[in-house]
PDB file of N, CA and C in Angstrom:
ATOM      1  N   CYS A   1     -27.389 -71.295  47.419  1.00  0.00           N
ATOM      2  CA  CYS A   1     -26.494 -70.690  47.396  1.00  0.00           C
ATOM      3  C   CYS A   1     -25.022 -70.411  45.713  1.00  0.00           C
ATOM      4  N   MET A   2     -25.671 -69.351  45.002  1.00  0.00           N
ATOM      5  CA  MET A   2     -24.526 -69.439  43.746  1.00  0.00           C
ATOM      6  C   MET A   2     -22.921 -70.283  44.099  1.00  0.00           C
ATOM      7  N   CYS A   3     -22.623 -69.045  44.544  1.00  0.00           N
ATOM      8  CA  CYS A   3     -21.291 -69.054  45.873  1.00  0.00           C
ATOM      9  C   CYS A   3     -21.228 -70.911  46.079  1.00  0.00           C
ATOM     10  N   MET A   4     -21.204 -71.347  46.861  1.00  0.00           N
ATOM     11  CA  MET A   4     -21.041 -72.674  46.774  1.00  0.00           C
ATOM     12  C   MET A   4     -21.176 -73.620  45.871  1.00  0.00           C
ATOM     13  N   CYS A   5     -22.250 -73.305  44.997  1.00  0.00           N
ATOM     14  CA  CYS A   5     -22.537 -73.804  43.795  1.00  0.00           C
ATOM     15  C   CYS A   5     -20.823 -74.362  42.553  1.00  0.00           C
ATOM     16  N   MET A   6     -20.339 -72.264  42.272  1.00  0.00           N
ATOM     17  CA  MET A   6     -19.690 -72.224  41.777  1.00  0.00           C
ATOM     18  C   MET A   6     -18.639 -73.443  42.372  1.00  0.00           C
ATOM     19  N   CYS A   7     -18.751 -73.187  43.596  1.00  0.00           N
ATOM     20  CA  CYS A   7     -16.683 -73.090  43.795  1.00  0.00           C
ATOM     21  C   CYS A   7     -16.929 -74.863  44.234  1.00  0.00           C
ATOM     22  N   ALA A   8     -17.809 -74.859  44.176  1.00  0.00           N
ATOM     23  CA  ALA A   8     -17.806 -76.763  44.089  1.00  0.00           C
ATOM     24  C   ALA A   8     -17.095 -77.374  42.981  1.00  0.00           C
ATOM     25  N   HIS A   9     -16.807 -76.658  42.195  1.00  0.00           N
ATOM     26  CA  HIS A   9     -16.004 -77.048  40.804  1.00  0.00           C
ATOM     27  C   HIS A   9     -14.233 -76.241  40.408  1.00  0.00           C
ATOM     28  N   LEU A  10     -14.110 -75.645  41.784  1.00  0.00           N
ATOM     29  CA  LEU A  10     -13.418 -74.550  41.365  1.00  0.00           C
ATOM     30  C   LEU A  10     -12.739 -75.541  42.335  1.00  0.00           C
ATOM     31  N   PRO A  11     -10.755 -75.467  42.100  1.00  0.00           N
ATOM     32  CA  PRO A  11      -9.845 -75.367  43.052  1.00  0.00           C
ATOM     33  C   PRO A  11      -9.916 -74.242  43.658  1.00  0.00           C
ATOM     34  N   PRO A  12     -10.046 -75.454  45.388  1.00  0.00           N
ATOM     35  CA  PRO A  12      -9.814 -74.591  46.017  1.00  0.00           C
ATOM     36  C   PRO A  12      -8.381 -72.707  46.315  1.00  0.00           C
ATOM     37  N   PRO A  13      -8.386 -71.850  47.232  1.00  0.00           N
ATOM     38  CA  PRO A  13      -7.874 -71.175  46.810  1.00  0.00           C
ATOM     39  C   PRO A  13      -6.917 -70.794  47.727  1.00  0.00           C
ATOM     40  N   SER A  14      -6.670 -71.681  49.097  1.00  0.00           N
ATOM     41  CA  SER A  14      -5.631 -72.454  48.651  1.00  0.00           C
ATOM     42  C   SER A  14      -4.280 -73.157  47.995  1.00  0.00           C
ATOM     43  N   LYS A  15      -5.497 -73.699  46.778  1.00  0.00           N
ATOM     44  CA  LYS A  15      -4.182 -74.629  46.451  1.00  0.00           C
ATOM     45  C   LYS A  15      -4.179 -73.847  44.824  1.00  0.00           C
ATOM     46  N   ALA A  16      -4.842 -72.486  45.024  1.00  0.00           N
ATOM     47  CA  ALA A  16      -4.524 -71.282  43.560  1.00  0.00           C
ATOM     48  C   ALA A  16      -3.193 -70.671  43.948  1.00  0.00           C
ATOM     49  N   SER A  17      -2.953 -70.445  46.016  1.00  0.00           N
ATOM     50  CA  SER A  17      -2.463 -69.387  46.140  1.00  0.00           C
ATOM     51  C   SER A  17      -0.698 -69.496  45.874  1.00  0.00           C
ATOM     52  N   GLY A  18      -0.601 -70.598  45.252  1.00  0.00           N
ATOM     53  CA  GLY A  18       0.817 -70.316  44.360  1.00  0.00           C
ATOM     54  C   GLY A  18       0.878 -69.915  42.932  1.00  0.00           C
ATOM     55  N   LEU A  19      -0.446 -69.520  42.555  1.00  0.00           N
ATOM     56  CA  LEU A  19      -0.223 -68.953  41.111  1.00  0.00           C
ATOM     57  C   LEU A  19       0.110 -68.045  41.158  1.00  0.00           C
ATOM     58  N   PRO A  20      -0.159 -66.591  39.870  1.00  0.00           N
ATOM     59  CA  PRO A  20       0.301 -65.609  40.236  1.00  0.00           C
ATOM     60  C   PRO A  20      -1.633 -64.709  39.808  1.00  0.00           C
ATOM     61  N   LEU A  21      -1.761 -64.756  40.303  1.00  0.00           N
ATOM     62  CA  LEU A  21      -3.318 -64.775  40.761  1.00  0.00           C
ATOM     63  C   LEU A  21      -4.195 -64.207  41.884  1.00  0.00           C
ATOM     64  N   SER A  22      -4.721 -63.072  41.568  1.00  0.00           N
ATOM     65  CA  SER A  22      -5.315 -62.699  42.195  1.00  0.00           C
ATOM     66  C   SER A  22      -7.225 -62.863  42.427  1.00  0.00           C
ATOM     67  N   ILE A  23      -8.196 -62.805  43.521  1.00  0.00           N
ATOM     68  CA  ILE A  23      -9.140 -63.022  42.604  1.00  0.00           C
ATOM     69  C   ILE A  23     -10.378 -61.862  44.028  1.00  0.00           C
ATOM     70  N   VAL A  24     -11.094 -61.680  43.074  1.00  0.00           N
ATOM     71  CA  VAL A  24     -10.851 -60.058  43.757  1.00  0.00           C
ATOM     72  C   VAL A  24     -13.327 -60.474  43.563  1.00  0.00           C
ATOM     73  N   ILE A  25     -13.966 -61.039  45.080  1.00  0.00           N
ATOM     74  CA  ILE A  25     -15.376 -60.909  44.386  1.00  0.00           C
ATOM     75  C   ILE A  25     -16.602 -59.692  44.981  1.00  0.00           C
ATOM     76  N   VAL A  26     -17.127 -59.339  44.486  1.00  0.00           N
ATOM     77  CA  VAL A  26     -17.995 -58.280  45.271  1.00  0.00           C
ATOM     78  C   VAL A  26     -18.998 -59.396  45.359  1.00  0.00           C
ATOM     79  N   GLY A  27     -19.575 -58.905  46.468  1.00  0.00           N
ATOM     80  CA  GLY A  27     -20.831 -59.956  46.873  1.00  0.00           C
ATOM     81  C   GLY A  27     -21.649 -58.650  46.929  1.00  0.00           C
ATOM     82  N   VAL A  28     -23.073 -59.478  46.360  1.00  0.00           N
ATOM     83  CA  VAL A  28     -24.075 -58.103  45.588  1.00  0.00           C
ATOM     84  C   VAL A  28     -25.552 -58.668  47.026  1.00  0.00           C
ATOM     85  N   GLY A  29     -26.088 -57.426  47.253  1.00  0.00           N
ATOM     86  CA  GLY A  29     -27.535 -57.605  47.650  1.00  0.00           C
ATOM     87  C   GLY A  29     -27.224 -58.260  48.763  1.00  0.00           C
ATOM     88  N   GLY A  30     -28.446 -58.715  49.573  1.00  0.00           N
ATOM     89  CA  GLY A  30     -28.755 -58.524  50.743  1.00  0.00           C
ATOM     90  C   GLY A  30     -28.130 -59.761  51.699  1.00  0.00           C
ATOM     91  N   ALA A  31     -27.749 -60.924  50.574  1.00  0.00           N
ATOM     92  CA  ALA A  31     -27.502 -62.364  51.529  1.00  0.00           C
ATOM     93  C   ALA A  31     -26.657 -61.914  52.448  1.00  0.00           C
ATOM     94  N   ASN A  32     -25.933 -62.660  53.206  1.00  0.00           N
ATOM     95  CA  ASN A  32     -25.489 -63.889  54.227  1.00  0.00           C
ATOM     96  C   ASN A  32     -24.021 -63.594  53.475  1.00  0.00           C
ATOM     97  N   PHE A  33     -23.484 -62.891  54.065  1.00  0.00           N
ATOM     98  CA  PHE A  33     -21.509 -62.949  53.486  1.00  0.00           C
ATOM     99  C   PHE A  33     -20.344 -63.406  53.797  1.00  0.00           C
ATOM    100  N   ASP A  34     -21.276 -63.815  55.598  1.00  0.00           N
ATOM    101  CA  ASP A  34     -19.673 -64.170  56.072  1.00  0.00           C
ATOM    102  C   ASP A  34     -19.370 -65.825  55.495  1.00  0.00           C
ATOM    103  N   ALA A  35     -19.330 -66.921  54.627  1.00  0.00           N
ATOM    104  CA  ALA A  35     -19.303 -67.981  53.715  1.00  0.00           C
ATOM    105  C   ALA A  35     -17.908 -67.261  53.160  1.00  0.00           C
ATOM    106  N   MET A  36     -18.315 -66.030  52.543  1.00  0.00           N
ATOM    107  CA  MET A  36     -17.218 -65.244  51.855  1.00  0.00           C
ATOM    108  C   MET A  36     -16.443 -64.423  52.067  1.00  0.00           C
ATOM    109  N   ASP A  37     -16.583 -63.975  53.188  1.00  0.00           N
ATOM    110  CA  ASP A  37     -15.348 -63.367  54.393  1.00  0.00           C
ATOM    111  C   ASP A  37     -14.763 -64.312  55.414  1.00  0.00           C
ATOM    112  N   ALA A  38     -14.854 -65.291  54.664  1.00  0.00           N
ATOM    113  CA  ALA A  38     -13.808 -66.461  55.283  1.00  0.00           C
ATOM    114  C   ALA A  38     -12.471 -66.817  54.436  1.00  0.00           C
ATOM    115  N   LEU A  39     -13.175 -66.441  52.579  1.00  0.00           N
ATOM    116  CA  LEU A  39     -12.070 -66.655  51.935  1.00  0.00           C
ATOM    117  C   LEU A  39     -11.799 -65.462  52.236  1.00  0.00           C
ATOM    118  N   ASP A  40     -11.325 -64.766  52.328  1.00  0.00           N
ATOM    119  CA  ASP A  40     -10.658 -62.972  52.546  1.00  0.00           C
ATOM    120  C   ASP A  40      -9.890 -63.349  53.672  1.00  0.00           C
ATOM    121  N   SER A  41      -9.534 -63.880  53.472  1.00  0.00           N
ATOM    122  CA  SER A  41      -8.599 -64.201  55.191  1.00  0.00           C
ATOM    123  C   SER A  41      -7.215 -63.546  54.877  1.00  0.00           C
ATOM    124  N   ASP A  42      -7.793 -62.258  55.483  1.00  0.00           N
ATOM    125  CA  ASP A  42      -7.519 -60.422  56.442  1.00  0.00           C
ATOM    126  C   ASP A  42      -6.548 -61.858  57.535  1.00  0.00           C
ATOM    127  N   ASP A  43      -7.921 -62.603  58.307  1.00  0.00           N
ATOM    128  CA  ASP A  43      -7.520 -62.647  59.632  1.00  0.00           C
ATOM    129  C   ASP A  43      -6.102 -64.139  59.711  1.00  0.00           C
ATOM    130  N   GLY A  44      -5.953 -64.680  58.567  1.00  0.00           N
ATOM    131  CA  GLY A  44      -4.843 -65.666  59.059  1.00  0.00           C
ATOM    132  C   GLY A  44      -5.345 -66.152  57.057  1.00  0.00           C
ATOM    133  N   PRO A  45      -4.013 -67.557  57.217  1.00  0.00           N
ATOM    134  CA  PRO A  45      -3.760 -68.049  56.595  1.00  0.00           C
ATOM    135  C   PRO A  45      -5.190 -68.624  55.881  1.00  0.00           C
ATOM    136  N   LEU A  46      -5.666 -69.121  55.210  1.00  0.00           N
ATOM    137  CA  LEU A  46      -6.758 -70.047  54.416  1.00  0.00           C
ATOM    138  C   LEU A  46      -6.631 -71.522  54.537  1.00  0.00           C
ATOM    139  N   GLN A  47      -7.492 -72.448  54.732  1.00  0.00           N
ATOM    140  CA  GLN A  47      -6.683 -73.993  54.263  1.00  0.00           C
ATOM    141  C   GLN A  47      -7.842 -74.552  54.404  1.00  0.00           C
ATOM    142  N   HIS A  48      -7.760 -76.024  54.211  1.00  0.00           N
ATOM    143  CA  HIS A  48      -8.510 -76.117  52.872  1.00  0.00           C
ATOM    144  C   HIS A  48      -8.649 -77.859  53.133  1.00  0.00           C
ATOM    145  N   ASN A  49      -8.693 -79.085  53.047  1.00  0.00           N
ATOM    146  CA  ASN A  49      -8.523 -79.811  54.107  1.00  0.00           C
ATOM    147  C   ASN A  49      -6.503 -80.017  54.539  1.00  0.00           C
ATOM    148  N   GLY A  50      -6.996 -79.541  55.723  1.00  0.00           N
ATOM    149  CA  GLY A  50      -4.981 -79.866  55.226  1.00  0.00           C
ATOM    150  C   GLY A  50      -4.790 -79.410  54.751  1.00  0.00           C
ATOM    151  N   GLU A  51      -4.635 -78.240  53.939  1.00  0.00           N
ATOM    152  CA  GLU A  51      -3.422 -77.382  53.322  1.00  0.00           C
ATOM    153  C   GLU A  51      -3.836 -76.201  53.066  1.00  0.00           C
ATOM    154  N   ARG A  52      -2.724 -74.957  53.428  1.00  0.00           N
ATOM    155  CA  ARG A  52      -2.489 -74.253  54.281  1.00  0.00           C
ATOM    156  C   ARG A  52      -2.496 -73.096  52.964  1.00  0.00           C
ATOM    157  N   ALA A  53      -2.526 -72.254  52.594  1.00  0.00           N
ATOM    158  CA  ALA A  53      -2.592 -70.764  51.390  1.00  0.00           C
ATOM    159  C   ALA A  53      -1.538 -71.127  51.686  1.00  0.00           C
ATOM    160  N   GLN A  54      -0.382 -70.588  50.838  1.00  0.00           N
ATOM    161  CA  GLN A  54       0.974 -70.143  50.597  1.00  0.00           C
ATOM    162  C   GLN A  54       1.044 -68.169  51.452  1.00  0.00           C
ATOM    163  N   ARG A  55      -0.689 -67.634  51.028  1.00  0.00           N
ATOM    164  CA  ARG A  55      -0.284 -65.964  50.359  1.00  0.00           C
ATOM    165  C   ARG A  55      -2.650 -66.475  50.430  1.00  0.00           C
ATOM    166  N   ASP A  56      -2.077 -63.550  50.710  1.00  0.00           N
ATOM    167  CA  ASP A  56      -3.505 -64.516  50.708  1.00  0.00           C
ATOM    168  C   ASP A  56      -4.448 -63.783  49.543  1.00  0.00           C
ATOM    169  N   ILE A  57      -4.825 -64.515  48.504  1.00  0.00           N
ATOM    170  CA  ILE A  57      -4.972 -64.101  47.512  1.00  0.00           C
ATOM    171  C   ILE A  57      -7.203 -63.860  46.909  1.00  0.00           C
ATOM    172  N   VAL A  58      -7.600 -63.578  48.281  1.00  0.00           N
ATOM    173  CA  VAL A  58      -9.232 -62.810  47.805  1.00  0.00           C
ATOM    174  C   VAL A  58      -9.345 -62.011  48.550  1.00  0.00           C
ATOM    175  N   GLN A  59      -9.745 -61.096  47.475  1.00  0.00           N
ATOM    176  CA  GLN A  59     -10.663 -59.788  48.199  1.00  0.00           C
ATOM    177  C   GLN A  59     -11.971 -59.785  48.444  1.00  0.00           C
ATOM    178  N   PHE A  60     -12.532 -59.818  48.931  1.00  0.00           N
ATOM    179  CA  PHE A  60     -13.998 -60.248  49.471  1.00  0.00           C
ATOM    180  C   PHE A  60     -14.375 -58.365  49.939  1.00  0.00           C
ATOM    181  N   LEU A  61     -15.956 -57.885  49.315  1.00  0.00           N
ATOM    182  CA  LEU A  61     -16.739 -56.718  49.884  1.00  0.00           C
ATOM    183  C   LEU A  61     -17.594 -57.433  49.711  1.00  0.00           C
ATOM    184  N   PRO A  62     -18.647 -56.136  50.753  1.00  0.00           N
ATOM    185  CA  PRO A  62     -19.814 -56.999  49.669  1.00  0.00           C
ATOM    186  C   PRO A  62     -20.097 -55.209  48.808  1.00  0.00           C
ATOM    187  N   PHE A  63     -20.881 -55.106  47.956  1.00  0.00           N
ATOM    188  CA  PHE A  63     -21.121 -54.074  47.488  1.00  0.00           C
ATOM    189  C   PHE A  63     -21.937 -53.087  48.211  1.00  0.00           C
ATOM    190  N   ARG A  64     -22.790 -52.945  49.663  1.00  0.00           N
ATOM    191  CA  ARG A  64     -24.102 -52.754  50.066  1.00  0.00           C
ATOM    192  C   ARG A  64     -22.650 -51.525  50.638  1.00  0.00           C
ATOM    193  N   ARG A  65     -22.011 -51.741  51.288  1.00  0.00           N
ATOM    194  CA  ARG A  65     -20.369 -51.156  52.161  1.00  0.00           C
ATOM    195  C   ARG A  65     -20.360 -50.216  51.535  1.00  0.00           C
ATOM    196  N   PHE A  66     -20.864 -49.831  50.208  1.00  0.00           N
ATOM    197  CA  PHE A  66     -20.109 -48.123  49.005  1.00  0.00           C
ATOM    198  C   PHE A  66     -21.275 -47.978  48.101  1.00  0.00           C
ATOM    199  N   ALA A  67     -22.531 -48.470  48.410  1.00  0.00           N
ATOM    200  CA  ALA A  67     -23.661 -47.718  47.923  1.00  0.00           C
ATOM    201  C   ALA A  67     -23.089 -46.144  47.143  1.00  0.00           C
ATOM    202  N   GLY A  68     -23.418 -45.528  45.737  1.00  0.00           N
ATOM    203  CA  GLY A  68     -23.417 -45.038  45.449  1.00  0.00           C
ATOM    204  C   GLY A  68     -21.513 -44.490  45.284  1.00  0.00           C
ATOM    205  N   ASP A  69     -21.119 -44.769  45.837  1.00  0.00           N
ATOM    206  CA  ASP A  69     -19.628 -43.987  46.426  1.00  0.00           C
ATOM    207  C   ASP A  69     -18.893 -45.386  45.180  1.00  0.00           C
ATOM    208  N   GLY A  70     -18.817 -45.385  44.204  1.00  0.00           N
ATOM    209  CA  GLY A  70     -18.094 -46.241  43.382  1.00  0.00           C
ATOM    210  C   GLY A  70     -16.889 -46.071  43.323  1.00  0.00           C
ATOM    211  N   ALA A  71     -16.340 -44.774  43.504  1.00  0.00           N
ATOM    212  CA  ALA A  71     -14.114 -44.600  43.708  1.00  0.00           C
ATOM    213  C   ALA A  71     -13.990 -45.237  45.065  1.00  0.00           C
ATOM    214  N   ALA A  72     -15.186 -45.135  45.548  1.00  0.00           N
ATOM    215  CA  ALA A  72     -14.620 -45.121  47.172  1.00  0.00           C
ATOM    216  C   ALA A  72     -14.709 -46.924  46.950  1.00  0.00           C
ATOM    217  N   LEU A  73     -15.543 -47.582  46.388  1.00  0.00           N
ATOM    218  CA  LEU A  73     -16.353 -49.420  46.313  1.00  0.00           C
ATOM    219  C   LEU A  73     -14.512 -49.651  45.187  1.00  0.00           C
ATOM    220  N   ALA A  74     -13.742 -49.174  43.971  1.00  0.00           N
ATOM    221  CA  ALA A  74     -13.101 -49.593  43.206  1.00  0.00           C
ATOM    222  C   ALA A  74     -11.705 -49.865  44.054  1.00  0.00           C
ATOM    223  N   SER A  75     -11.615 -48.233  45.387  1.00  0.00           N
ATOM    224  CA  SER A  75     -10.365 -48.043  45.855  1.00  0.00           C
ATOM    225  C   SER A  75     -10.019 -49.392  46.476  1.00  0.00           C
ATOM    226  N   ASN A  76     -11.547 -49.828  47.777  1.00  0.00           N
ATOM    227  CA  ASN A  76     -11.273 -51.225  48.387  1.00  0.00           C
ATOM    228  C   ASN A  76     -10.861 -52.314  47.664  1.00  0.00           C
ATOM    229  N   VAL A  77     -11.704 -53.211  46.576  1.00  0.00           N
ATOM    230  CA  VAL A  77     -11.750 -53.532  45.711  1.00  0.00           C
ATOM    231  C   VAL A  77     -10.414 -54.248  45.846  1.00  0.00           C
ATOM    232  N   LEU A  78      -9.827 -53.224  44.735  1.00  0.00           N
ATOM    233  CA  LEU A  78      -8.472 -52.975  44.048  1.00  0.00           C
ATOM    234  C   LEU A  78      -7.080 -52.618  45.584  1.00  0.00           C
ATOM    235  N   ALA A  79      -7.552 -52.792  46.747  1.00  0.00           N
ATOM    236  CA  ALA A  79      -6.506 -51.878  47.861  1.00  0.00           C
ATOM    237  C   ALA A  79      -5.144 -53.197  48.152  1.00  0.00           C
ATOM    238  N   GLU A  80      -5.596 -54.234  48.018  1.00  0.00           N
ATOM    239  CA  GLU A  80      -4.655 -55.441  48.765  1.00  0.00           C
ATOM    240  C   GLU A  80      -4.053 -56.054  46.953  1.00  0.00           C
ATOM    241  N   VAL A  81      -4.113 -55.411  46.586  1.00  0.00           N
ATOM    242  CA  VAL A  81      -4.181 -56.337  44.567  1.00  0.00           C
ATOM    243  C   VAL A  81      -2.535 -55.865  44.020  1.00  0.00           C
ATOM    244  N   PRO A  82      -2.202 -54.330  44.828  1.00  0.00           N
ATOM    245  CA  PRO A  82      -0.433 -54.282  44.152  1.00  0.00           C
ATOM    246  C   PRO A  82       0.591 -55.697  45.182  1.00  0.00           C
ATOM    247  N   GLY A  83       0.278 -55.468  45.892  1.00  0.00           N
ATOM    248  CA  GLY A  83       0.871 -55.905  47.492  1.00  0.00           C
ATOM    249  C   GLY A  83       0.705 -57.783  47.512  1.00  0.00           C
ATOM    250  N   GLN A  84      -1.172 -58.409  46.773  1.00  0.00           N
ATOM    251  CA  GLN A  84      -0.577 -59.750  46.330  1.00  0.00           C
ATOM    252  C   GLN A  84       0.295 -59.902  44.868  1.00  0.00           C
ATOM    253  N   PHE A  85       0.797 -58.897  44.655  1.00  0.00           N
ATOM    254  CA  PHE A  85       1.066 -59.201  42.660  1.00  0.00           C
ATOM    255  C   PHE A  85       3.316 -58.732  43.174  1.00  0.00           C
ATOM    256  N   LEU A  86       3.492 -58.606  44.626  1.00  0.00           N
ATOM    257  CA  LEU A  86       4.394 -57.428  44.970  1.00  0.00           C
ATOM    258  C   LEU A  86       5.006 -59.106  45.855  1.00  0.00           C
ATOM    259  N   GLN A  87       4.061 -59.963  46.486  1.00  0.00           N
ATOM    260  CA  GLN A  87       4.234 -60.611  47.320  1.00  0.00           C
ATOM    261  C   GLN A  87       4.670 -62.245  46.310  1.00  0.00           C
ATOM    262  N   TYR A  88       3.520 -62.585  45.916  1.00  0.00           N
ATOM    263  CA  TYR A  88       3.638 -63.313  44.102  1.00  0.00           C
ATOM    264  C   TYR A  88       5.632 -63.302  43.097  1.00  0.00           C
ATOM    265  N   PHE A  89       5.507 -62.216  43.808  1.00  0.00           N
ATOM    266  CA  PHE A  89       7.099 -61.926  42.881  1.00  0.00           C
ATOM    267  C   PHE A  89       8.626 -62.775  43.785  1.00  0.00           C
ATOM    268  N   GLY A  90       7.934 -62.028  44.858  1.00  0.00           N
ATOM    269  CA  GLY A  90       8.947 -62.375  46.076  1.00  0.00           C
ATOM    270  C   GLY A  90       9.552 -63.387  46.135  1.00  0.00           C
ATOM    271  N   SER A  91       8.083 -64.238  46.591  1.00  0.00           N
ATOM    272  CA  SER A  91       7.960 -65.740  47.343  1.00  0.00           C
ATOM    273  C   SER A  91       8.814 -66.822  46.373  1.00  0.00           C
ATOM    274  N   ASN A  92       8.473 -66.296  44.949  1.00  0.00           N
ATOM    275  CA  ASN A  92       9.257 -66.963  43.547  1.00  0.00           C
ATOM    276  C   ASN A  92      10.465 -66.602  43.510  1.00  0.00           C
ATOM    277  N   ASN A  93      11.224 -65.238  43.551  1.00  0.00           N
ATOM    278  CA  ASN A  93      12.798 -64.668  43.567  1.00  0.00           C
ATOM    279  C   ASN A  93      12.538 -64.767  42.019  1.00  0.00           C
ATOM    280  N   ILE A  94      10.945 -63.452  41.373  1.00  0.00           N
ATOM    281  CA  ILE A  94      10.908 -62.958  40.509  1.00  0.00           C
ATOM    282  C   ILE A  94      11.900 -60.810  40.536  1.00  0.00           C
ATOM    283  N   GLN A  95      12.610 -61.135  40.017  1.00  0.00           N
ATOM    284  CA  GLN A  95      13.128 -60.190  39.788  1.00  0.00           C
ATOM    285  C   GLN A  95      11.911 -58.392  39.345  1.00  0.00           C
ATOM    286  N   PRO A  96      12.066 -57.424  39.368  1.00  0.00           N
ATOM    287  CA  PRO A  96      11.396 -56.878  38.074  1.00  0.00           C
ATOM    288  C   PRO A  96      12.666 -56.688  36.540  1.00  0.00           C
ATOM    289  N   HIS A  97      11.927 -56.278  35.757  1.00  0.00           N
ATOM    290  CA  HIS A  97      12.598 -55.550  34.948  1.00  0.00           C
ATOM    291  C   HIS A  97      12.914 -54.449  34.318  1.00  0.00           C
ATOM    292  N   SER A  98      14.580 -53.572  34.195  1.00  0.00           N
ATOM    293  CA  SER A  98      14.140 -52.327  34.792  1.00  0.00           C
ATOM    294  C   SER A  98      13.791 -51.510  32.310  1.00  0.00           C
TER     295      SER A  98
END
């Protein structure tokens, strides 16, 4: 699996969750994406080796769910990014400038 090979060389999202970062993943093809769904921790905080993520930074969607509807794909893929942005700023006491 391409993801498992690539992910072995990257820090886990639980470590990156304290950074100003959002990870957007679109699964293409007919593969089983259960492992990718686990990264999209909508049901609870992601954990890796006992380390709990500070916040949810991963958004995963399978492309096949939106076949032929690019606008719906874009809308759903980007839906969590504004909240992740605000959550990062809030958890780091960063106030927006006017």
